Every structure is written in structure tokens, then in C-alpha cells.
PDB file of C-alpha atoms and ligand atoms in Angstrom:
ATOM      1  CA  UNK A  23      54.331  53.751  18.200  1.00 50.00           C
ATOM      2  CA  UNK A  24      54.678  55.143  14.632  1.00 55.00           C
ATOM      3  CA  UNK A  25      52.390  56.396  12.659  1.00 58.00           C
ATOM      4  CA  UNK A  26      52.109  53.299   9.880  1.00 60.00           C
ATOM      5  CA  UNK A  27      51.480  51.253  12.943  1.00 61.00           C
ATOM      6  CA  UNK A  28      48.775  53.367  14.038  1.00 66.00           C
ATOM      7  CA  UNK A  29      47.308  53.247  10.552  1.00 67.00           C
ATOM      8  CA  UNK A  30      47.513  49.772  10.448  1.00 66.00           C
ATOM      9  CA  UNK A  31      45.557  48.982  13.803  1.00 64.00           C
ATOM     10  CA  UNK A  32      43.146  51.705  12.359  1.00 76.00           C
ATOM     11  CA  UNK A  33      42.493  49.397   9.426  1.00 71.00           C
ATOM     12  CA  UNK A  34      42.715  46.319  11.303  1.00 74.00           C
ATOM     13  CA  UNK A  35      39.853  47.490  13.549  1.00 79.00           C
ATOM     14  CA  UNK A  36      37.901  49.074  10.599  1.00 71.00           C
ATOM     15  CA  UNK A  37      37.827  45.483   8.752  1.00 73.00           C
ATOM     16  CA  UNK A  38      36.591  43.744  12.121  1.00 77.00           C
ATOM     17  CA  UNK A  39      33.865  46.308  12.644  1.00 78.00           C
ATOM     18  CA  UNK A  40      32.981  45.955   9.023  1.00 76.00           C
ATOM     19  CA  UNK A  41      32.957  42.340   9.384  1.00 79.00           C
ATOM     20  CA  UNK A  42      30.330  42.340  12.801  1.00 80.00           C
ATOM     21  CA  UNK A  43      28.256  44.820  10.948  1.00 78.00           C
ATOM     22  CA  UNK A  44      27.765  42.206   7.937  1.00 83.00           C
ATOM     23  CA  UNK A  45      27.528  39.374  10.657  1.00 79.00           C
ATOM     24  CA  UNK A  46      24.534  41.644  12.296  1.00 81.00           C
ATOM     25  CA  UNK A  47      22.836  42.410   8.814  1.00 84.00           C
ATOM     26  CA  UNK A  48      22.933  39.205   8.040  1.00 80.00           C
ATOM     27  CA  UNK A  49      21.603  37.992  10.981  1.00 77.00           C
ATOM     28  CA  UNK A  50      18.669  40.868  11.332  1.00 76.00           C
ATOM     29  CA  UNK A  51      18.066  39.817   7.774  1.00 78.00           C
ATOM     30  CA  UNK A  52      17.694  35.946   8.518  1.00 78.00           C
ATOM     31  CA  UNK A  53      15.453  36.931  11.116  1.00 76.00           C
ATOM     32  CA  UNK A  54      13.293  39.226   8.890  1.00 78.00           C
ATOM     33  CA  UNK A  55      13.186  36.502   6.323  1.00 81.00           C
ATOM     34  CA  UNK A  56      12.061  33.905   8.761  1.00 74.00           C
ATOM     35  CA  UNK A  57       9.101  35.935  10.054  1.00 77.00           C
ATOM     36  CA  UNK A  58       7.850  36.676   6.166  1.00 74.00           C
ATOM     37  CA  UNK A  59       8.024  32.693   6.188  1.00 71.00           C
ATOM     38  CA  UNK A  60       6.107  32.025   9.069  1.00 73.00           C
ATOM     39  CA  UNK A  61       3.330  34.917   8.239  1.00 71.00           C
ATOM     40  CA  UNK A  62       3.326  33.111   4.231  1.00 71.00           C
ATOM     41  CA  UNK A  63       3.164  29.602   5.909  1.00 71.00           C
ATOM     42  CA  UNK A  64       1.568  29.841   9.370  1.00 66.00           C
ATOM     43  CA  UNK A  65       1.292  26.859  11.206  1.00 71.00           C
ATOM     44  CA  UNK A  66      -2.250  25.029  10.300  1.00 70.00           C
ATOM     45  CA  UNK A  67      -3.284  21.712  10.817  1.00 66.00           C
ATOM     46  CA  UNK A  68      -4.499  20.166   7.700  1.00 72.00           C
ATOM     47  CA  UNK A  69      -7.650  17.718   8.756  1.00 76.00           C
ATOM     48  CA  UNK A  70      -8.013  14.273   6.522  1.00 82.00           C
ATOM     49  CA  UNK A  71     -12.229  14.548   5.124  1.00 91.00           C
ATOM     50  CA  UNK A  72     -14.678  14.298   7.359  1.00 96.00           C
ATOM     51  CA  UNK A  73     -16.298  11.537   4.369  1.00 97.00           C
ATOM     52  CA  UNK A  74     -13.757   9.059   2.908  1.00 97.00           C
ATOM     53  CA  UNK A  75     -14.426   5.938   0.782  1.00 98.00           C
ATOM     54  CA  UNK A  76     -13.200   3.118   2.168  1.00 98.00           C
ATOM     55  CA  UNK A  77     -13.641   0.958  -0.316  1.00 97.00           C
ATOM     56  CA  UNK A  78     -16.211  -2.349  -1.050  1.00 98.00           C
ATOM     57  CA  UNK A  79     -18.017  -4.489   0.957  1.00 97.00           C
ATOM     58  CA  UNK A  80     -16.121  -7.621   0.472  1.00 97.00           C
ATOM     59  CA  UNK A  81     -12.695  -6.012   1.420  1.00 97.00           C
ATOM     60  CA  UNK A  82     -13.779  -6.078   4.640  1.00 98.00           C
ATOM     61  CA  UNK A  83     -13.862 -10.013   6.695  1.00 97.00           C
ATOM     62  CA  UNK A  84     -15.544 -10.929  10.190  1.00 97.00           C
ATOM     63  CA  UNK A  85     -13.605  -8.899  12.545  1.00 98.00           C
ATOM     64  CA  UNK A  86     -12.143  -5.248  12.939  1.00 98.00           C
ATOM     65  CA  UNK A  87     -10.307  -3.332  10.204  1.00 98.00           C
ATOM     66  CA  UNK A  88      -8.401  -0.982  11.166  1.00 98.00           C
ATOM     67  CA  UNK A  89      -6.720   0.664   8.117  1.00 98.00           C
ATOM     68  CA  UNK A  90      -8.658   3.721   9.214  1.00 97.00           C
ATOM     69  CA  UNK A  91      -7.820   3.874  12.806  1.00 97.00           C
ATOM     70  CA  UNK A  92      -4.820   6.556  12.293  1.00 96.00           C
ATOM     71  CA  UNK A  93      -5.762   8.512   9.180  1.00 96.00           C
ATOM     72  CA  UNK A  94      -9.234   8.713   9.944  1.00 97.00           C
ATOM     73  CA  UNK A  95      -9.923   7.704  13.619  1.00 97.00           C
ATOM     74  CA  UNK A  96     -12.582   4.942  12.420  1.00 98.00           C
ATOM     75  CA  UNK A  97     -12.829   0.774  13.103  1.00 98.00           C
ATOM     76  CA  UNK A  98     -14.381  -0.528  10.110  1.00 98.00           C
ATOM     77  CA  UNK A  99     -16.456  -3.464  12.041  1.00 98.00           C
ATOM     78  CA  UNK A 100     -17.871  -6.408  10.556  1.00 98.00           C
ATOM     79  CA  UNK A 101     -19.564  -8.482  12.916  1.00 97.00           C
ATOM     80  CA  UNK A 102     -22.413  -9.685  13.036  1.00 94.00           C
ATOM     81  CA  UNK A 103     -24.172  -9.185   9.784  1.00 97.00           C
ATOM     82  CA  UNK A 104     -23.454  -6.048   9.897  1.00 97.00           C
ATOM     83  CA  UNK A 105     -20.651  -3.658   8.737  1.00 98.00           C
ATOM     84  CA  UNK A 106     -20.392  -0.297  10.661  1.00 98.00           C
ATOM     85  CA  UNK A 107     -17.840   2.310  11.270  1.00 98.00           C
ATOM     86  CA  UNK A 108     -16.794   2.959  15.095  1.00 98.00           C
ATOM     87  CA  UNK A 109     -14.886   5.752  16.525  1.00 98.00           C
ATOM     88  CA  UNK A 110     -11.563   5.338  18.052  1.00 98.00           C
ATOM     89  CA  UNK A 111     -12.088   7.640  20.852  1.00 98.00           C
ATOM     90  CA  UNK A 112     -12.972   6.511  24.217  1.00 98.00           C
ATOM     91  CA  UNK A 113     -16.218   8.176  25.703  1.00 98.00           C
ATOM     92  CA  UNK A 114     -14.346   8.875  29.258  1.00 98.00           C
ATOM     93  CA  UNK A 115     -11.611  11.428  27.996  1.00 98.00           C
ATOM     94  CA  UNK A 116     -10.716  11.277  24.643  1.00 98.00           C
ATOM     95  CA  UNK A 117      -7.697   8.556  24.909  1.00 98.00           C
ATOM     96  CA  UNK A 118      -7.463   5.997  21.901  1.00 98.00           C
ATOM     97  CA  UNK A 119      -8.790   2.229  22.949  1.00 98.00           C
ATOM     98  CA  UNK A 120      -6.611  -0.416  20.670  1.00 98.00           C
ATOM     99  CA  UNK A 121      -8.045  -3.298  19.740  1.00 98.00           C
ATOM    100  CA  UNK A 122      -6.966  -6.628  21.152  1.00 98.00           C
ATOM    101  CA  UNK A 123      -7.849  -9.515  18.900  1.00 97.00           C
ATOM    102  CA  UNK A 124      -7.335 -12.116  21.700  1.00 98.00           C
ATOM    103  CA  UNK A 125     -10.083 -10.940  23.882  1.00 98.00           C
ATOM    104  CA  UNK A 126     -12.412  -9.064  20.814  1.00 98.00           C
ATOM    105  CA  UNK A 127     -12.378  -6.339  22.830  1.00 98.00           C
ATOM    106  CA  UNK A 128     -11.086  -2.705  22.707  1.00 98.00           C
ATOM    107  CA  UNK A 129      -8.992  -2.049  25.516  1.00 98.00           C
ATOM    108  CA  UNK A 130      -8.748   2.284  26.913  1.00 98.00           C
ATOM    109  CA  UNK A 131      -4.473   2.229  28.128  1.00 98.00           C
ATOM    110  CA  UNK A 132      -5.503   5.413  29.965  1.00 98.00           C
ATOM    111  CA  UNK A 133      -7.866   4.349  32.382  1.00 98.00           C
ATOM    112  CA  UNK A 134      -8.971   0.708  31.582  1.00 98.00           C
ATOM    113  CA  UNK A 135     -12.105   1.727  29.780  1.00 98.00           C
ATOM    114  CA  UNK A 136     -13.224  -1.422  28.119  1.00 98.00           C
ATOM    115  CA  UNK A 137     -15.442  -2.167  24.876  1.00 98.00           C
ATOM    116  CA  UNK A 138     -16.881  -4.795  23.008  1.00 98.00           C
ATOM    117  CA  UNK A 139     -16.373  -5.319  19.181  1.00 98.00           C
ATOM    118  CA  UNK A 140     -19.965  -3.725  19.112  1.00 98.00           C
ATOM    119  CA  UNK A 141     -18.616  -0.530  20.534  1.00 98.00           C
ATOM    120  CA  UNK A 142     -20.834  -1.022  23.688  1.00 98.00           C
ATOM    121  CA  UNK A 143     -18.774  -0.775  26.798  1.00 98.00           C
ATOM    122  CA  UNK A 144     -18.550  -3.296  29.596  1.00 98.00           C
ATOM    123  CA  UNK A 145     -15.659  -2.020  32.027  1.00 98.00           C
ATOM    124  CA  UNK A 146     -13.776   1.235  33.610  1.00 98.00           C
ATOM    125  CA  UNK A 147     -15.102   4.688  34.106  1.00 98.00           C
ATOM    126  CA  UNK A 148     -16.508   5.049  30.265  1.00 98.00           C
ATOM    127  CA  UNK A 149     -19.827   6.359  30.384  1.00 98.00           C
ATOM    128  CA  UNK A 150     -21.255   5.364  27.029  1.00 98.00           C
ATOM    129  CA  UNK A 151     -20.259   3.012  24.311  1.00 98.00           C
ATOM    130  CA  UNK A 152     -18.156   4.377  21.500  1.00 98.00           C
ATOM    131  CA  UNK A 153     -19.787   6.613  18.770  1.00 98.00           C
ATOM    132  CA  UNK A 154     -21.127   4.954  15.239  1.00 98.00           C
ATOM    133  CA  UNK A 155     -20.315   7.598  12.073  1.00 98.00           C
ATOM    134  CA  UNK A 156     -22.704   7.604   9.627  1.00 98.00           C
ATOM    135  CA  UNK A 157     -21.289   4.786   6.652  1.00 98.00           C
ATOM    136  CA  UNK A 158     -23.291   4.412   3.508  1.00 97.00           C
ATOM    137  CA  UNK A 159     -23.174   2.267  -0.357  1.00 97.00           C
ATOM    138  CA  UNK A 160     -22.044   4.917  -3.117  1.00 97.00           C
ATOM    139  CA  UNK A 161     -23.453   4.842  -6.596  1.00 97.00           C
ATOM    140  CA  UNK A 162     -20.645   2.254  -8.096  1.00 97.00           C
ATOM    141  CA  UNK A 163     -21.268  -0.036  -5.005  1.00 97.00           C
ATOM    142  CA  UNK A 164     -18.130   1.031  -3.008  1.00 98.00           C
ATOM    143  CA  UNK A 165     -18.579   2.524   0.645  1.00 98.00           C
ATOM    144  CA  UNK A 166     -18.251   5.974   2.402  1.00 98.00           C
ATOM    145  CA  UNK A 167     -17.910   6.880   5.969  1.00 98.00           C
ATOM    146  CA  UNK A 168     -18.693   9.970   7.130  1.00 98.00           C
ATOM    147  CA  UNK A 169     -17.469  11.320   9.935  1.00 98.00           C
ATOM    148  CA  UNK A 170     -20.410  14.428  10.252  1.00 97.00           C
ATOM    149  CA  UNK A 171     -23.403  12.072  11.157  1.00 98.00           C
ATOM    150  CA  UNK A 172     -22.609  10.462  14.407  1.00 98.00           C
ATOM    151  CA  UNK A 173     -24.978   8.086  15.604  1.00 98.00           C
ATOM    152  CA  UNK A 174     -25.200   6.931  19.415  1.00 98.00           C
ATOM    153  CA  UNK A 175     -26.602   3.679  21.055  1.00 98.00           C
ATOM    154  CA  UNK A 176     -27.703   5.561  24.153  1.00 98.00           C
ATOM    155  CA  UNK A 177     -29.721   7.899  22.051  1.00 98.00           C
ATOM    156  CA  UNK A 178     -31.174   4.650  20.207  1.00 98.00           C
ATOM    157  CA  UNK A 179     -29.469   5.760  16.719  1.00 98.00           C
ATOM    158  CA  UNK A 180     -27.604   2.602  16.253  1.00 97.00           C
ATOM    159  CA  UNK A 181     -30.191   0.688  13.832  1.00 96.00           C
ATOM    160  CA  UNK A 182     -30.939   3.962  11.867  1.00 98.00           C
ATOM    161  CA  UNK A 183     -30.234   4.253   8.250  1.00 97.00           C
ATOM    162  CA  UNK A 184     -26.962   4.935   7.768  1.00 98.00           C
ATOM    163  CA  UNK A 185     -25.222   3.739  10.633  1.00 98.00           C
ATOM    164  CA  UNK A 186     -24.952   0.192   9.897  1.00 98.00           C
ATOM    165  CA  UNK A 187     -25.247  -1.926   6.430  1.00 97.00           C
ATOM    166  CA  UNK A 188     -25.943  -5.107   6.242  1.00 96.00           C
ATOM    167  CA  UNK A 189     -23.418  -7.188   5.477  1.00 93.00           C
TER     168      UNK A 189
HETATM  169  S1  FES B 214      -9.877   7.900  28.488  1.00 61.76           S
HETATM  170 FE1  FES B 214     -10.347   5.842  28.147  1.00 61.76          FE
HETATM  171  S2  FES B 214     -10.659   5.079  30.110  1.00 61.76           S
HETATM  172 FE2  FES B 214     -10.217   7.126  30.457  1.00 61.76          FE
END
């Protein structure tokens, strides 16, 4: 082979070698950037307020609202004469009941946990009736839930101020 051969090949394989080595800096520095991402936005869950307005008394008609049900995990209920906010998680494990107009009952998919529209339940392996949150009249005359107070029937805290309103 002659020499200007040689040389060539020489500069051929230089160039390729040249070429992985940017390929590998490039990629080592993708992979540095990506972890300075993740450490400047880790991965956090950001919760909606435990207390929410929800708006006035007269939005809400005879039945269940469920506006709330997946931002907030709350059945606005007005039944009654009463308004009160339910939570959507069933008392057996944790599954969410939907609410099935035809029967006015909330209905567990998991394990056939069954409720009233009072929240009190009347079939399956649920061991309680679903919680009350604490709902209250602000200042201007529009409502609040919040999600902190819970009240429970079997601990005779359904009744108490603040988790009902008359309505
Ligand atoms: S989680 Fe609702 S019935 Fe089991």
C-alpha cells in the first residue's frame, strides 16, 4: 500500500474517532443535563386545598353534585333539607363508589360496597358509611368545604355544626 493511502486511512479513522467522541460527549452531556433537571424539578405531587369554595347555596338542586368528585374527592349532597359534603372514598379499601342516579345510590365497582345518597351504607363488606367534611356559609354567603374536619355518623358527628347546613 503506499504511503498517501496509509495517510488517508489514518485520517479517515481519525475523523470517525473524532466523530464517536462528540457522539459520547454529547450523550454524557444529555445525561448530565437531564439529572440537573430532575434534581431542579423533582417529581412532587401538587395536592388541590384541603378548603375550596364551592360556590352558593342555590347552585346546588335536590340530588348529588358532583363537580367536585375528581378535583376534590367530595359529593356536594342536597337531600333532604340539608346540603352536606360526602367523601368519595369507600370505607372498605379506598376504591371510588360512582353515583348511580337510577337507584340514588352510590355503587363501590371494587367490591360491591353500597351507599345511600345519605352516605350511610346498606350493602357489601363496607364497614361504615362514607365520611362527611366539614362545609360551612362564608362571609359573602357563598360556601366552603373543608376537607380537614371530617365528621363521622358512627362517631355521632353527623348533626354537628359544620357538617351539614340547612338547606
Ligand atoms: S373498596 Fe369499595 S367495596 Fe371494597
Amino acid at each position: 500500500m503506499s504511503t498517501s493511502s496509509n495517510r488517508s486511512l489514518q485520517r479517515r479513522e481519525f475523523f470517525s474517532l473524532l466523530s464517536l467522541s462528540w457522539i459520547a460527549l454529547a450523550a454524557g452531556a444529555s445525561g448530565l443535563l437531564g439529572l440537573v433537571f430532575r434534581y431542579t424539578f423533582p417529581n412532587v405531587r401538587f395536592e388541590p386545598d384541603l378548603e375550596f369554595r364551592i360556590g352558593f347555596l342555590d347552585d346546588f338542586k335536590e340530588g348529588v353534585d358532583e363537580t367536585y368528585k375528581k378535583t376534590n374527592g367530595v359529593w356536594v349532597v342536597r337531600a333532604e333539607g340539608k346540603l352536606f359534603a360526602l367523601s368519595n372514598i369507600c370505607t372498605h379499601l379506598g376504591c371510588i363508589p360512582n353515583w348511580t342516579p337510577t337507584t340514588q345510590t352510590f355503587e363501590c365497582p371494587c367490591h360491591g360496597s353500597g351507599y345511600y345518597i345519605s352516605g350511610i351504607n346498606f350493602k357489601g363488606p363496607a364497614p361504615r358509611p362514607l365520611e362527611r367534611y366539614q362545609i360551612k356559609k362564608n362571609a359573602d354567603g357563598s360556601l366552603s368545604v373543608n376537607k380537614g374536619k371530617v365528621y363521622r355518623y358512627e362517631k355521632g358527628q353527623w348533626g354537628l355544626v359544620g357538617s351539614e347546613i340547612q338547606a
